[in-house]
Coordinates of C-alpha atoms in Angstrom, one line a residue:
X1 CA 69.2 -47.0 78.2
X2 CA 66.3 -49.3 79.3
X3 CA 65.5 -46.7 81.8
X4 CA 65.1 -43.8 79.5
X5 CA 63.3 -45.8 77.0
X6 CA 60.9 -46.8 79.5
X7 CA 60.4 -43.0 80.6
X8 CA 60.1 -42.1 76.9
X9 CA 57.0 -44.2 76.4
X10 CA 55.5 -42.5 79.7
X11 CA 56.4 -39.2 78.6
X12 CA 54.5 -40.0 74.9
X13 CA 51.4 -38.3 75.4
X14 CA 53.0 -35.3 77.5
X15 CA 55.3 -34.5 74.5
X16 CA 52.4 -34.6 72.1
X17 CA 50.6 -32.4 73.8
X18 CA 53.7 -30.0 74.1
X19 CA 54.5 -30.4 70.3
X20 CA 51.0 -29.8 69.4
X21 CA 51.0 -26.3 71.3
X22 CA 54.5 -25.0 69.6
X23 CA 54.5 -22.0 67.4
X24 CA 53.5 -23.1 64.1
X25 CA 57.3 -22.1 62.5
X26 CA 58.7 -24.7 65.2
X27 CA 56.6 -27.6 64.6
X28 CA 58.6 -28.8 61.9
X29 CA 61.8 -27.9 63.4
X30 CA 61.4 -29.5 66.4
X31 CA 59.1 -32.5 65.4
X32 CA 60.2 -35.7 66.5
X33 CA 62.1 -34.5 69.2
X34 CA 61.6 -36.1 72.9
X35 CA 61.8 -32.3 74.5
X36 CA 60.5 -33.5 77.9
X37 CA 62.6 -36.7 77.5
X38 CA 66.1 -34.9 77.4
X39 CA 64.9 -32.0 80.0
X40 CA 64.8 -35.2 82.7
X41 CA 67.8 -36.6 81.4
X42 CA 70.0 -33.0 81.7
X43 CA 68.4 -32.9 85.4
X44 CA 69.2 -36.2 86.4
X45 CA 72.7 -35.8 85.0
X46 CA 72.8 -32.5 87.3
X47 CA 73.7 -30.4 83.9
X48 CA 73.7 -26.7 85.1
X49 CA 71.8 -25.2 82.2
X50 CA 68.5 -27.2 82.2
X51 CA 66.7 -24.1 80.9
X52 CA 68.4 -24.5 77.3
X53 CA 65.3 -27.0 76.6
X54 CA 62.5 -24.3 77.6
X55 CA 64.8 -22.0 75.5
X56 CA 64.3 -24.9 72.8
X57 CA 60.8 -24.9 73.1
X58 CA 59.8 -21.1 72.9
X59 CA 62.6 -20.5 70.6
X60 CA 65.7 -18.2 70.8
X61 CA 65.6 -14.6 70.8
X62 CA 68.8 -12.9 68.2
X63 CA 68.8 -9.5 70.2
X64 CA 68.7 -8.2 73.5
X65 CA 70.8 -10.3 76.3
X66 CA 71.3 -13.9 76.1
X67 CA 70.6 -15.8 79.0
X68 CA 73.5 -17.0 81.7
X69 CA 74.1 -20.2 81.3
X70 CA 76.7 -20.9 84.2
X71 CA 78.8 -22.8 82.2
X72 CA 80.9 -20.5 80.6
X73 CA 83.6 -18.0 82.4
X74 CA 82.1 -14.5 82.9
X75 CA 83.0 -12.0 80.0
X76 CA 80.6 -9.1 79.5
X77 CA 79.7 -8.0 75.9
X78 CA 76.9 -5.6 75.6
X79 CA 75.3 -4.8 72.3
X80 CA 76.1 -1.7 70.4
X81 CA 72.5 -1.1 69.6
X82 CA 69.3 -1.5 71.5
X83 CA 66.3 -3.1 69.6
X84 CA 64.5 0.0 69.2
X85 CA 67.4 1.5 67.7
X86 CA 67.9 -1.4 65.3
X87 CA 64.2 -1.1 64.6
X88 CA 64.6 2.5 63.6
X89 CA 67.7 1.8 61.3
X90 CA 66.1 -1.3 59.7
X91 CA 64.9 0.4 56.8
X92 CA 68.0 2.0 55.6
X93 CA 69.8 -1.4 56.4
X94 CA 67.7 -3.7 54.3
X95 CA 67.8 -1.1 51.3
X96 CA 71.5 -1.6 51.2
X97 CA 71.6 -5.1 51.8
X98 CA 69.1 -5.4 49.2
X99 CA 71.1 -3.3 46.5
X100 CA 74.1 -5.0 47.1
X101 CA 72.7 -8.0 46.4
X102 CA 70.9 -7.0 43.1
X103 CA 74.6 -5.5 42.1
X104 CA 76.5 -8.6 42.8
X105 CA 78.1 -10.1 39.5
X106 CA 76.7 -13.4 38.9
X107 CA 78.9 -16.3 40.8
X108 CA 79.6 -20.1 39.7
X109 CA 77.6 -21.0 43.0
X110 CA 74.4 -19.0 42.7
X111 CA 72.2 -22.2 41.3
X112 CA 73.6 -24.2 44.5
X113 CA 72.6 -21.2 46.7
X114 CA 69.4 -20.9 45.0
X115 CA 68.2 -24.6 45.3
X116 CA 69.9 -25.4 49.1
X117 CA 67.3 -22.1 50.2
X118 CA 64.6 -23.9 48.3
X119 CA 65.2 -26.9 50.0
X120 CA 65.5 -25.5 53.3
X121 CA 61.7 -23.8 52.5
X122 CA 60.6 -27.7 51.8
X123 CA 62.0 -28.7 54.8
X124 CA 60.2 -26.2 57.1
X125 CA 63.3 -24.5 58.0
X126 CA 62.7 -21.0 56.2
X127 CA 59.5 -19.5 54.8
X128 CA 59.0 -17.8 51.6
X129 CA 57.9 -14.1 52.2
X130 CA 56.9 -10.9 50.1
X131 CA 56.0 -8.8 53.2
X132 CA 58.9 -6.1 53.6
X133 CA 57.4 -4.2 56.7
X134 CA 59.1 -4.1 60.0
X135 CA 62.3 -6.6 59.3
X136 CA 65.7 -7.5 59.4
X137 CA 67.4 -8.5 56.2
X138 CA 70.4 -10.6 56.0
X139 CA 72.5 -11.5 53.1
X140 CA 73.3 -15.2 52.2
X141 CA 76.5 -16.0 50.8
X142 CA 78.2 -19.3 50.0
X143 CA 81.9 -20.4 51.4
X144 CA 83.3 -23.2 49.6
X145 CA 85.1 -25.7 51.2
X146 CA 87.3 -28.6 50.6
X147 CA 83.9 -31.3 50.1
X148 CA 80.8 -29.0 50.3
X149 CA 79.9 -25.5 50.0
X150 CA 78.4 -24.0 53.2
X151 CA 75.8 -21.1 53.0
X152 CA 76.3 -18.4 55.7
X153 CA 73.5 -16.0 56.7
X154 CA 75.4 -12.5 57.5
X155 CA 73.1 -10.9 60.0
X156 CA 75.7 -8.6 61.1
X157 CA 74.7 -6.3 57.9
X158 CA 71.2 -6.3 59.0
X159 CA 72.3 -4.9 62.4
X160 CA 71.1 -7.9 64.5
X161 CA 74.4 -9.1 65.8
X162 CA 75.0 -5.4 67.3
X163 CA 71.8 -5.7 69.1
X164 CA 72.8 -9.0 71.1
X165 CA 74.7 -8.9 74.2
X166 CA 76.5 -11.5 76.0
X167 CA 77.6 -12.0 79.7
X168 CA 80.0 -15.0 79.3
X169 CA 82.4 -16.1 76.7
X170 CA 81.1 -19.0 74.5
X171 CA 83.4 -21.6 74.0
X172 CA 82.9 -24.9 71.8
X173 CA 85.0 -27.5 72.4
X174 CA 86.4 -29.2 69.5
X175 CA 88.6 -32.5 68.5
X176 CA 91.6 -30.9 69.9
X177 CA 90.2 -30.4 73.4
X178 CA 88.6 -34.1 72.7
X179 CA 92.3 -35.5 72.3
X180 CA 93.9 -33.9 75.1
X181 CA 91.1 -35.2 77.3
X182 CA 91.6 -38.3 76.1
X183 CA 95.6 -38.1 76.5
X184 CA 95.3 -37.0 80.1
X185 CA 93.0 -39.9 81.0
X186 CA 95.3 -42.4 79.4
X187 CA 98.7 -40.8 81.2
X188 CA 96.8 -40.6 84.6
X189 CA 95.1 -43.6 84.6
X190 CA 96.4 -47.0 85.5
X191 CA 95.3 -50.2 83.1
X192 CA 93.4 -51.7 85.8
X193 CA 91.3 -48.7 86.2
X194 CA 91.1 -48.2 82.3
X195 CA 91.5 -51.6 80.5
X196 CA 90.4 -50.6 77.1
X197 CA 89.0 -47.6 75.3
X198 CA 86.5 -47.6 72.9
X199 CA 85.3 -44.4 71.1
X200 CA 82.8 -43.1 68.5
X201 CA 81.8 -39.6 67.1
X202 CA 78.7 -38.4 65.9
X203 CA 78.0 -35.6 63.7
X204 CA 74.3 -34.1 63.5
X205 CA 73.6 -33.1 60.2
X206 CA 72.9 -29.4 59.7
X207 CA 73.2 -29.1 63.6
X208 CA 72.2 -25.6 64.0
X209 CA 69.0 -26.1 62.0
X210 CA 67.7 -27.8 64.9
X211 CA 67.0 -24.6 66.8
X212 CA 64.4 -22.2 66.0
X213 CA 63.6 -18.5 66.8
X214 CA 61.1 -17.0 68.8
X215 CA 57.9 -15.6 67.6
X216 CA 58.9 -12.0 67.6
X217 CA 62.1 -13.1 65.6
X218 CA 60.5 -15.2 63.5
X219 CA 58.3 -12.9 62.2
X220 CA 61.1 -10.2 61.7
X221 CA 63.9 -12.3 60.1
X222 CA 64.4 -12.2 57.0
X223 CA 67.2 -13.8 54.2
X224 CA 67.6 -12.5 50.7
X225 CA 68.9 -14.6 47.7
X226 CA 69.4 -13.3 44.3
X227 CA 67.4 -15.8 41.6
X228 CA 70.7 -17.1 39.4
X229 CA 68.5 -15.8 36.2
X230 CA 67.2 -12.5 37.8
X231 CA 68.5 -9.5 36.3
X232 CA 70.5 -6.3 38.1
X233 CA 68.2 -4.1 39.6
X234 CA 65.0 -6.3 39.4
X235 CA 63.9 -6.6 43.0
X236 CA 61.0 -9.3 41.9
X237 CA 64.4 -11.2 41.7
X238 CA 65.3 -11.1 45.4
X239 CA 63.6 -13.5 47.9

């Protein structure tokens, strides 16, 4: 830790210059993150997908082919739409999404969805827009859970998901895999090699909000939310 703390101080000016050169929509999202230090740590660990830092700096594309990481097993899933096809279809898809939102019956979580959306705008995660040129409009809706309400942005209805391809099968390790790994360590290691085991978990709040899209997608991706007091058929009640 002392080594990397010292290195973070050495990289301070380079980090500052990097952040000043970021696209405007990424400056708030990536503000305060030591990206160059993170890349050096991954290189030092021999992590196979160091380019993830470069993707984070430039922003991620949500259409086309995902880059191959070398971490997950090969499993090709081709896009069912090309980006050109998506652009050509977007006016009709957008009209359908907006019409669906306008005709939705009022729900008990409408105010929460609206307030959370405005909160994300204030944090720089989203930006308000009145432009409806070439764009892809997703529908935002709430999913109640035990102790909270999670917001889901459905880009499948906008055709965006269909224009994205993978060459690998993505797998996110969960608590079950962690427990199995720890159990295996305890079973296969003598007490002399592992006299004690202490652990701690961390949960990054709003984790996926820490990643931005590239400029092309940032200009075209939209999320539509109906104002709680908006009337049926009133397009001014949707942003």
